[in-house]
């Protein structure tokens, strides 16, 4: 008897069930990560925002005495806090990708758990913590008149979304290339800190003279920080970021990371 082809309804039902399973797996991994990393004692899960909030608050205090504006309505305190909070999303996701698989290797015995699930749950946790930190700190600065409300909030949220996408894609690559290479693993943390001064988190691209400005435009971070400042500050310049370029970079980075993780999965040996 010939098999009947799947109808569109049944195909969509399988896709829906697949996404439901994926969502439950990632949710379970998120809770596991929260429990193993922060525990339930003392402040417990609140430390997911407490850690970045402490560091970002220190950055704010450094600039609290500056009264002049960098450009237009760009005050030093929100300028620095915005740059640091968005960059720390990348730094945390990127740095903690090294060794992430070793810490979760027993989970690979479960057929439904993949390397992608482990990495995306970690990226979501880092993103949630830093985003809440940004909201809390900026809300406080606005309430005491050290900052103005975001001028174009949708652009700001889009920029943070791109930072999450780029950070997750880079974490996919890092977990794949460092699993069998300890030397590369040791370089991950220094690279994350080296990227901070050239990322554009603490300067405007228009401050940089030519031809260095054109060279810096090849760095995806520059586009993200110019976009996030365009979303927050009224006087920010929209000429120094490209949504098309950012989307292309994030898509290529994610694709490379997915391919490398698939190759890594075939090399894993569970004991």
mmCIF file of C-alpha atoms in Angstrom:
data_model
loop_
_atom_site.group_PDB
_atom_site.id
_atom_site.type_symbol
_atom_site.label_atom_id
_atom_site.label_comp_id
_atom_site.label_asym_id
_atom_site.label_seq_id
_atom_site.Cartn_x
_atom_site.Cartn_y
_atom_site.Cartn_z
ATOM 1 C CA UNK A 1 0.000 0.000 0.000
ATOM 2 C CA UNK A 2 1.402 3.415 -0.951
ATOM 3 C CA UNK A 3 2.001 5.823 1.900
ATOM 4 C CA UNK A 4 -0.126 8.929 1.899
ATOM 5 C CA UNK A 5 1.777 12.227 1.859
ATOM 6 C CA UNK A 6 1.646 14.493 4.879
ATOM 7 C CA UNK A 7 -0.985 17.181 4.635
ATOM 8 C CA UNK A 8 -0.122 20.798 5.286
ATOM 9 C CA UNK A 9 -2.038 20.629 8.554
ATOM 10 C CA UNK A 10 -0.061 17.669 9.896
ATOM 11 C CA UNK A 11 3.219 19.207 8.767
ATOM 12 C CA UNK A 12 2.464 22.428 10.613
ATOM 13 C CA UNK A 13 1.381 20.394 13.636
ATOM 14 C CA UNK A 14 4.771 18.673 13.708
ATOM 15 C CA UNK A 15 6.531 22.028 13.434
ATOM 16 C CA UNK A 16 4.402 23.426 16.257
ATOM 17 C CA UNK A 17 5.143 20.431 18.472
ATOM 18 C CA UNK A 18 8.835 20.715 17.660
ATOM 19 C CA UNK A 19 8.883 24.359 18.738
ATOM 20 C CA UNK A 20 6.949 23.465 21.893
ATOM 21 C CA UNK A 21 9.527 20.823 22.830
ATOM 22 C CA UNK A 22 12.366 23.232 22.027
ATOM 23 C CA UNK A 23 10.796 25.910 24.224
ATOM 24 C CA UNK A 24 10.417 23.519 27.152
ATOM 25 C CA UNK A 25 13.996 22.265 26.820
ATOM 26 C CA UNK A 26 15.420 25.793 26.726
ATOM 27 C CA UNK A 27 13.210 26.802 29.668
ATOM 28 C CA UNK A 28 14.443 23.848 31.710
ATOM 29 C CA UNK A 29 18.058 24.640 30.836
ATOM 30 C CA UNK A 30 17.529 28.256 31.877
ATOM 31 C CA UNK A 31 16.247 27.204 35.292
ATOM 32 C CA UNK A 32 19.101 24.729 35.680
ATOM 33 C CA UNK A 33 21.647 27.405 34.773
ATOM 34 C CA UNK A 34 20.107 29.834 37.241
ATOM 35 C CA UNK A 35 20.185 27.274 40.030
ATOM 36 C CA UNK A 36 23.718 25.972 39.407
ATOM 37 C CA UNK A 37 25.248 29.415 38.865
ATOM 38 C CA UNK A 38 23.471 31.481 41.526
ATOM 39 C CA UNK A 39 21.750 29.001 43.832
ATOM 40 C CA UNK A 40 18.883 29.875 46.144
ATOM 41 C CA UNK A 41 20.773 31.218 49.152
ATOM 42 C CA UNK A 42 21.190 34.898 50.018
ATOM 43 C CA UNK A 43 20.018 36.965 47.022
ATOM 44 C CA UNK A 44 19.920 33.840 44.846
ATOM 45 C CA UNK A 45 18.457 34.433 41.399
ATOM 46 C CA UNK A 46 18.542 38.217 41.890
ATOM 47 C CA UNK A 47 22.295 38.073 41.373
ATOM 48 C CA UNK A 48 21.626 37.575 37.644
ATOM 49 C CA UNK A 49 20.990 41.340 37.553
ATOM 50 C CA UNK A 50 22.979 42.193 40.674
ATOM 51 C CA UNK A 51 26.342 41.386 39.103
ATOM 52 C CA UNK A 52 26.022 43.588 35.976
ATOM 53 C CA UNK A 53 24.174 46.238 37.998
ATOM 54 C CA UNK A 54 27.092 46.556 40.404
ATOM 55 C CA UNK A 55 29.621 46.965 37.597
ATOM 56 C CA UNK A 56 27.448 49.387 35.618
ATOM 57 C CA UNK A 57 26.816 51.465 38.745
ATOM 58 C CA UNK A 58 30.569 51.785 39.271
ATOM 59 C CA UNK A 59 30.912 53.065 35.695
ATOM 60 C CA UNK A 60 28.139 55.593 36.362
ATOM 61 C CA UNK A 61 29.850 56.849 39.529
ATOM 62 C CA UNK A 62 33.090 57.462 37.621
ATOM 63 C CA UNK A 63 31.270 59.894 35.282
ATOM 64 C CA UNK A 64 28.848 61.368 37.811
ATOM 65 C CA UNK A 65 30.884 64.553 38.265
ATOM 66 C CA UNK A 66 31.042 65.423 34.569
ATOM 67 C CA UNK A 67 28.581 68.141 33.643
ATOM 68 C CA UNK A 68 29.425 68.893 30.007
ATOM 69 C CA UNK A 69 27.710 67.085 27.133
ATOM 70 C CA UNK A 70 29.620 65.032 24.578
ATOM 71 C CA UNK A 71 27.338 66.163 21.743
ATOM 72 C CA UNK A 72 23.899 67.755 21.842
ATOM 73 C CA UNK A 73 21.919 66.032 24.601
ATOM 74 C CA UNK A 74 24.468 63.254 25.229
ATOM 75 C CA UNK A 75 25.267 63.463 28.919
ATOM 76 C CA UNK A 76 28.346 61.574 30.137
ATOM 77 C CA UNK A 77 26.591 59.332 32.680
ATOM 78 C CA UNK A 78 23.866 57.821 30.433
ATOM 79 C CA UNK A 79 26.368 57.698 27.568
ATOM 80 C CA UNK A 80 28.774 55.541 29.604
ATOM 81 C CA UNK A 81 26.080 53.391 31.228
ATOM 82 C CA UNK A 82 24.396 52.700 27.896
ATOM 83 C CA UNK A 83 27.672 51.673 26.279
ATOM 84 C CA UNK A 84 28.818 49.497 29.156
ATOM 85 C CA UNK A 85 25.510 47.683 29.718
ATOM 86 C CA UNK A 86 25.151 46.802 26.045
ATOM 87 C CA UNK A 87 28.790 45.685 25.771
ATOM 88 C CA UNK A 88 28.600 43.549 28.906
ATOM 89 C CA UNK A 89 25.914 41.491 27.169
ATOM 90 C CA UNK A 90 28.499 40.513 24.560
ATOM 91 C CA UNK A 91 31.348 40.075 27.012
ATOM 92 C CA UNK A 92 29.401 37.765 29.317
ATOM 93 C CA UNK A 93 27.936 35.649 26.509
ATOM 94 C CA UNK A 94 31.233 35.457 24.622
ATOM 95 C CA UNK A 95 33.468 34.756 27.624
ATOM 96 C CA UNK A 96 31.238 32.124 29.216
ATOM 97 C CA UNK A 97 30.912 30.182 25.967
ATOM 98 C CA UNK A 98 34.357 28.722 26.617
ATOM 99 C CA UNK A 99 33.865 25.698 28.854
ATOM 100 C CA UNK A 100 30.065 25.808 28.573
ATOM 101 C CA UNK A 101 29.866 22.363 27.010
ATOM 102 C CA UNK A 102 32.124 20.710 29.587
ATOM 103 C CA UNK A 103 29.938 22.067 32.390
ATOM 104 C CA UNK A 104 26.829 20.618 30.746
ATOM 105 C CA UNK A 105 28.223 17.425 29.224
ATOM 106 C CA UNK A 106 25.933 15.074 31.215
ATOM 107 C CA UNK A 107 22.938 16.731 29.559
ATOM 108 C CA UNK A 108 24.105 15.480 26.171
ATOM 109 C CA UNK A 109 22.914 11.996 27.141
ATOM 110 C CA UNK A 110 19.376 13.263 26.628
ATOM 111 C CA UNK A 111 18.316 12.996 23.014
ATOM 112 C CA UNK A 112 16.271 16.198 23.057
ATOM 113 C CA UNK A 113 19.114 18.371 24.413
ATOM 114 C CA UNK A 114 21.477 19.825 21.817
ATOM 115 C CA UNK A 115 24.526 22.087 21.976
ATOM 116 C CA UNK A 116 22.353 24.816 20.471
ATOM 117 C CA UNK A 117 19.870 24.525 23.356
ATOM 118 C CA UNK A 118 22.655 24.861 25.915
ATOM 119 C CA UNK A 119 24.207 27.888 24.251
ATOM 120 C CA UNK A 120 20.985 29.743 23.477
ATOM 121 C CA UNK A 121 19.736 29.292 27.052
ATOM 122 C CA UNK A 122 22.993 30.770 28.352
ATOM 123 C CA UNK A 123 22.783 33.661 25.897
ATOM 124 C CA UNK A 124 19.188 34.372 26.925
ATOM 125 C CA UNK A 125 20.183 34.401 30.593
ATOM 126 C CA UNK A 126 23.011 36.872 29.994
ATOM 127 C CA UNK A 127 20.800 39.063 27.804
ATOM 128 C CA UNK A 128 17.976 39.124 30.351
ATOM 129 C CA UNK A 129 20.312 40.083 33.175
ATOM 130 C CA UNK A 130 22.024 42.922 31.317
ATOM 131 C CA UNK A 131 18.784 44.250 29.812
ATOM 132 C CA UNK A 132 17.103 44.398 33.240
ATOM 133 C CA UNK A 133 20.235 46.055 34.594
ATOM 134 C CA UNK A 134 20.023 48.683 31.845
ATOM 135 C CA UNK A 135 16.316 49.311 32.471
ATOM 136 C CA UNK A 136 16.790 49.657 36.238
ATOM 137 C CA UNK A 137 19.835 51.900 36.047
ATOM 138 C CA UNK A 138 18.505 54.124 33.263
ATOM 139 C CA UNK A 139 15.151 54.373 35.021
ATOM 140 C CA UNK A 140 16.939 55.556 38.148
ATOM 141 C CA UNK A 141 19.046 58.090 36.207
ATOM 142 C CA UNK A 142 15.940 59.448 34.489
ATOM 143 C CA UNK A 143 14.113 59.746 37.827
ATOM 144 C CA UNK A 144 16.920 61.879 39.321
ATOM 145 C CA UNK A 145 17.262 63.939 36.109
ATOM 146 C CA UNK A 146 20.690 62.608 35.126
ATOM 147 C CA UNK A 147 19.269 61.296 31.861
ATOM 148 C CA UNK A 148 16.382 61.936 29.516
ATOM 149 C CA UNK A 149 13.924 59.228 28.393
ATOM 150 C CA UNK A 150 14.867 57.366 25.172
ATOM 151 C CA UNK A 151 14.086 59.439 22.109
ATOM 152 C CA UNK A 152 13.580 56.481 19.728
ATOM 153 C CA UNK A 153 13.029 53.400 21.942
ATOM 154 C CA UNK A 154 12.339 51.005 19.054
ATOM 155 C CA UNK A 155 15.738 51.712 17.534
ATOM 156 C CA UNK A 156 17.335 51.169 20.921
ATOM 157 C CA UNK A 157 15.571 47.826 21.402
ATOM 158 C CA UNK A 158 16.539 46.795 17.856
ATOM 159 C CA UNK A 159 20.196 47.551 18.590
ATOM 160 C CA UNK A 160 20.081 45.475 21.786
ATOM 161 C CA UNK A 161 18.458 42.678 19.772
ATOM 162 C CA UNK A 162 21.316 42.802 17.278
ATOM 163 C CA UNK A 163 23.834 42.643 20.114
ATOM 164 C CA UNK A 164 22.077 39.544 21.462
ATOM 165 C CA UNK A 165 22.019 37.950 17.991
ATOM 166 C CA UNK A 166 25.682 38.704 17.311
ATOM 167 C CA UNK A 167 26.751 37.580 20.798
ATOM 168 C CA UNK A 168 24.839 34.295 20.491
ATOM 169 C CA UNK A 169 26.354 33.618 17.066
ATOM 170 C CA UNK A 170 29.853 34.277 18.370
ATOM 171 C CA UNK A 171 29.228 32.023 21.375
ATOM 172 C CA UNK A 172 28.285 29.194 18.987
ATOM 173 C CA UNK A 173 31.660 29.597 17.258
ATOM 174 C CA UNK A 174 33.607 29.845 20.519
ATOM 175 C CA UNK A 175 32.110 26.723 22.100
ATOM 176 C CA UNK A 176 32.919 24.757 18.934
ATOM 177 C CA UNK A 177 36.517 25.888 18.381
ATOM 178 C CA UNK A 178 37.612 25.827 22.030
ATOM 179 C CA UNK A 179 36.233 22.409 23.012
ATOM 180 C CA UNK A 180 39.282 20.552 21.678
ATOM 181 C CA UNK A 181 41.746 23.441 21.843
ATOM 182 C CA UNK A 182 42.691 24.686 25.300
ATOM 183 C CA UNK A 183 45.048 27.325 23.894
ATOM 184 C CA UNK A 184 42.216 29.060 22.049
ATOM 185 C CA UNK A 185 40.106 28.758 25.172
ATOM 186 C CA UNK A 186 42.661 30.738 27.170
ATOM 187 C CA UNK A 187 42.527 33.555 24.630
ATOM 188 C CA UNK A 188 38.759 34.079 24.862
ATOM 189 C CA UNK A 189 38.748 36.260 27.986
ATOM 190 C CA UNK A 190 41.624 38.551 26.896
ATOM 191 C CA UNK A 191 39.985 39.025 23.494
ATOM 192 C CA UNK A 192 36.704 40.029 25.164
ATOM 193 C CA UNK A 193 38.476 42.741 27.160
ATOM 194 C CA UNK A 194 40.538 43.916 24.182
ATOM 195 C CA UNK A 195 37.331 44.416 22.206
ATOM 196 C CA UNK A 196 35.937 46.894 24.737
ATOM 197 C CA UNK A 197 38.088 49.956 23.848
ATOM 198 C CA UNK A 198 37.637 49.488 20.074
ATOM 199 C CA UNK A 199 33.967 48.465 20.146
ATOM 200 C CA UNK A 200 32.589 51.998 20.157
ATOM 201 C CA UNK A 201 30.977 51.580 23.575
ATOM 202 C CA UNK A 202 32.606 54.749 24.932
ATOM 203 C CA UNK A 203 33.138 56.969 21.904
ATOM 204 C CA UNK A 204 31.270 58.323 18.906
ATOM 205 C CA UNK A 205 32.471 57.378 15.478
ATOM 206 C CA UNK A 206 32.326 61.010 14.381
ATOM 207 C CA UNK A 207 35.139 61.740 16.842
ATOM 208 C CA UNK A 208 37.484 59.489 14.840
ATOM 209 C CA UNK A 209 39.370 61.097 11.934
ATOM 210 C CA UNK A 210 39.563 59.637 8.461
ATOM 211 C CA UNK A 211 40.682 57.107 7.257
ATOM 212 C CA UNK A 212 40.415 55.301 10.627
ATOM 213 C CA UNK A 213 36.683 55.956 10.692
ATOM 214 C CA UNK A 214 36.161 53.905 7.536
ATOM 215 C CA UNK A 215 38.272 51.081 8.910
ATOM 216 C CA UNK A 216 36.250 50.959 12.120
ATOM 217 C CA UNK A 217 33.017 50.639 10.159
ATOM 218 C CA UNK A 218 33.982 47.042 9.383
ATOM 219 C CA UNK A 219 33.549 46.225 13.096
ATOM 220 C CA UNK A 220 29.927 45.153 13.797
ATOM 221 C CA UNK A 221 30.039 46.621 17.310
ATOM 222 C CA UNK A 222 30.399 50.118 15.883
ATOM 223 C CA UNK A 223 27.080 49.805 14.059
ATOM 224 C CA UNK A 224 25.348 48.411 17.146
ATOM 225 C CA UNK A 225 26.511 51.193 19.470
ATOM 226 C CA UNK A 226 25.790 53.929 16.954
ATOM 227 C CA UNK A 227 22.285 52.479 16.575
ATOM 228 C CA UNK A 228 21.665 52.171 20.309
ATOM 229 C CA UNK A 229 22.755 55.787 20.830
ATOM 230 C CA UNK A 230 20.534 56.883 17.952
ATOM 231 C CA UNK A 231 17.674 55.184 19.774
ATOM 232 C CA UNK A 232 18.408 56.880 23.083
ATOM 233 C CA UNK A 233 19.727 60.358 22.284
ATOM 234 C CA UNK A 234 17.892 62.935 20.191
ATOM 235 C CA UNK A 235 21.067 64.424 18.682
ATOM 236 C CA UNK A 236 22.690 61.105 17.703
ATOM 237 C CA UNK A 237 23.788 60.717 14.088
ATOM 238 C CA UNK A 238 22.102 57.913 12.086
ATOM 239 C CA UNK A 239 24.728 57.992 9.307
ATOM 240 C CA UNK A 240 27.196 55.613 10.930
ATOM 241 C CA UNK A 241 25.269 52.349 11.136
ATOM 242 C CA UNK A 242 23.833 49.983 8.564
ATOM 243 C CA UNK A 243 21.004 47.581 9.364
ATOM 244 C CA UNK A 244 21.771 45.635 6.179
ATOM 245 C CA UNK A 245 25.414 45.133 7.140
ATOM 246 C CA UNK A 246 24.523 44.127 10.699
ATOM 247 C CA UNK A 247 21.923 41.622 9.511
ATOM 248 C CA UNK A 248 24.367 40.084 7.027
ATOM 249 C CA UNK A 249 27.130 39.785 9.647
ATOM 250 C CA UNK A 250 24.789 38.219 12.214
ATOM 251 C CA UNK A 251 23.402 35.741 9.666
ATOM 252 C CA UNK A 252 26.890 34.665 8.533
ATOM 253 C CA UNK A 253 28.152 34.412 12.120
ATOM 254 C CA UNK A 254 25.153 32.328 13.177
ATOM 255 C CA UNK A 255 25.426 30.039 10.162
ATOM 256 C CA UNK A 256 29.126 29.400 10.773
ATOM 257 C CA UNK A 257 28.419 28.745 14.451
ATOM 258 C CA UNK A 258 25.616 26.287 13.688
ATOM 259 C CA UNK A 259 27.781 24.388 11.199
ATOM 260 C CA UNK A 260 30.690 24.201 13.660
ATOM 261 C CA UNK A 261 28.402 22.990 16.458
ATOM 262 C CA UNK A 262 26.988 20.295 14.190
ATOM 263 C CA UNK A 263 30.516 19.117 13.386
ATOM 264 C CA UNK A 264 31.410 19.216 17.086
ATOM 265 C CA UNK A 265 28.379 17.095 17.983
ATOM 266 C CA UNK A 266 29.689 14.350 15.724
ATOM 267 C CA UNK A 267 33.049 14.380 17.551
ATOM 268 C CA UNK A 268 31.667 14.246 21.082
ATOM 269 C CA UNK A 269 32.332 11.110 23.088
ATOM 270 C CA UNK A 270 30.117 10.610 26.116
ATOM 271 C CA UNK A 271 31.531 8.556 28.958
#
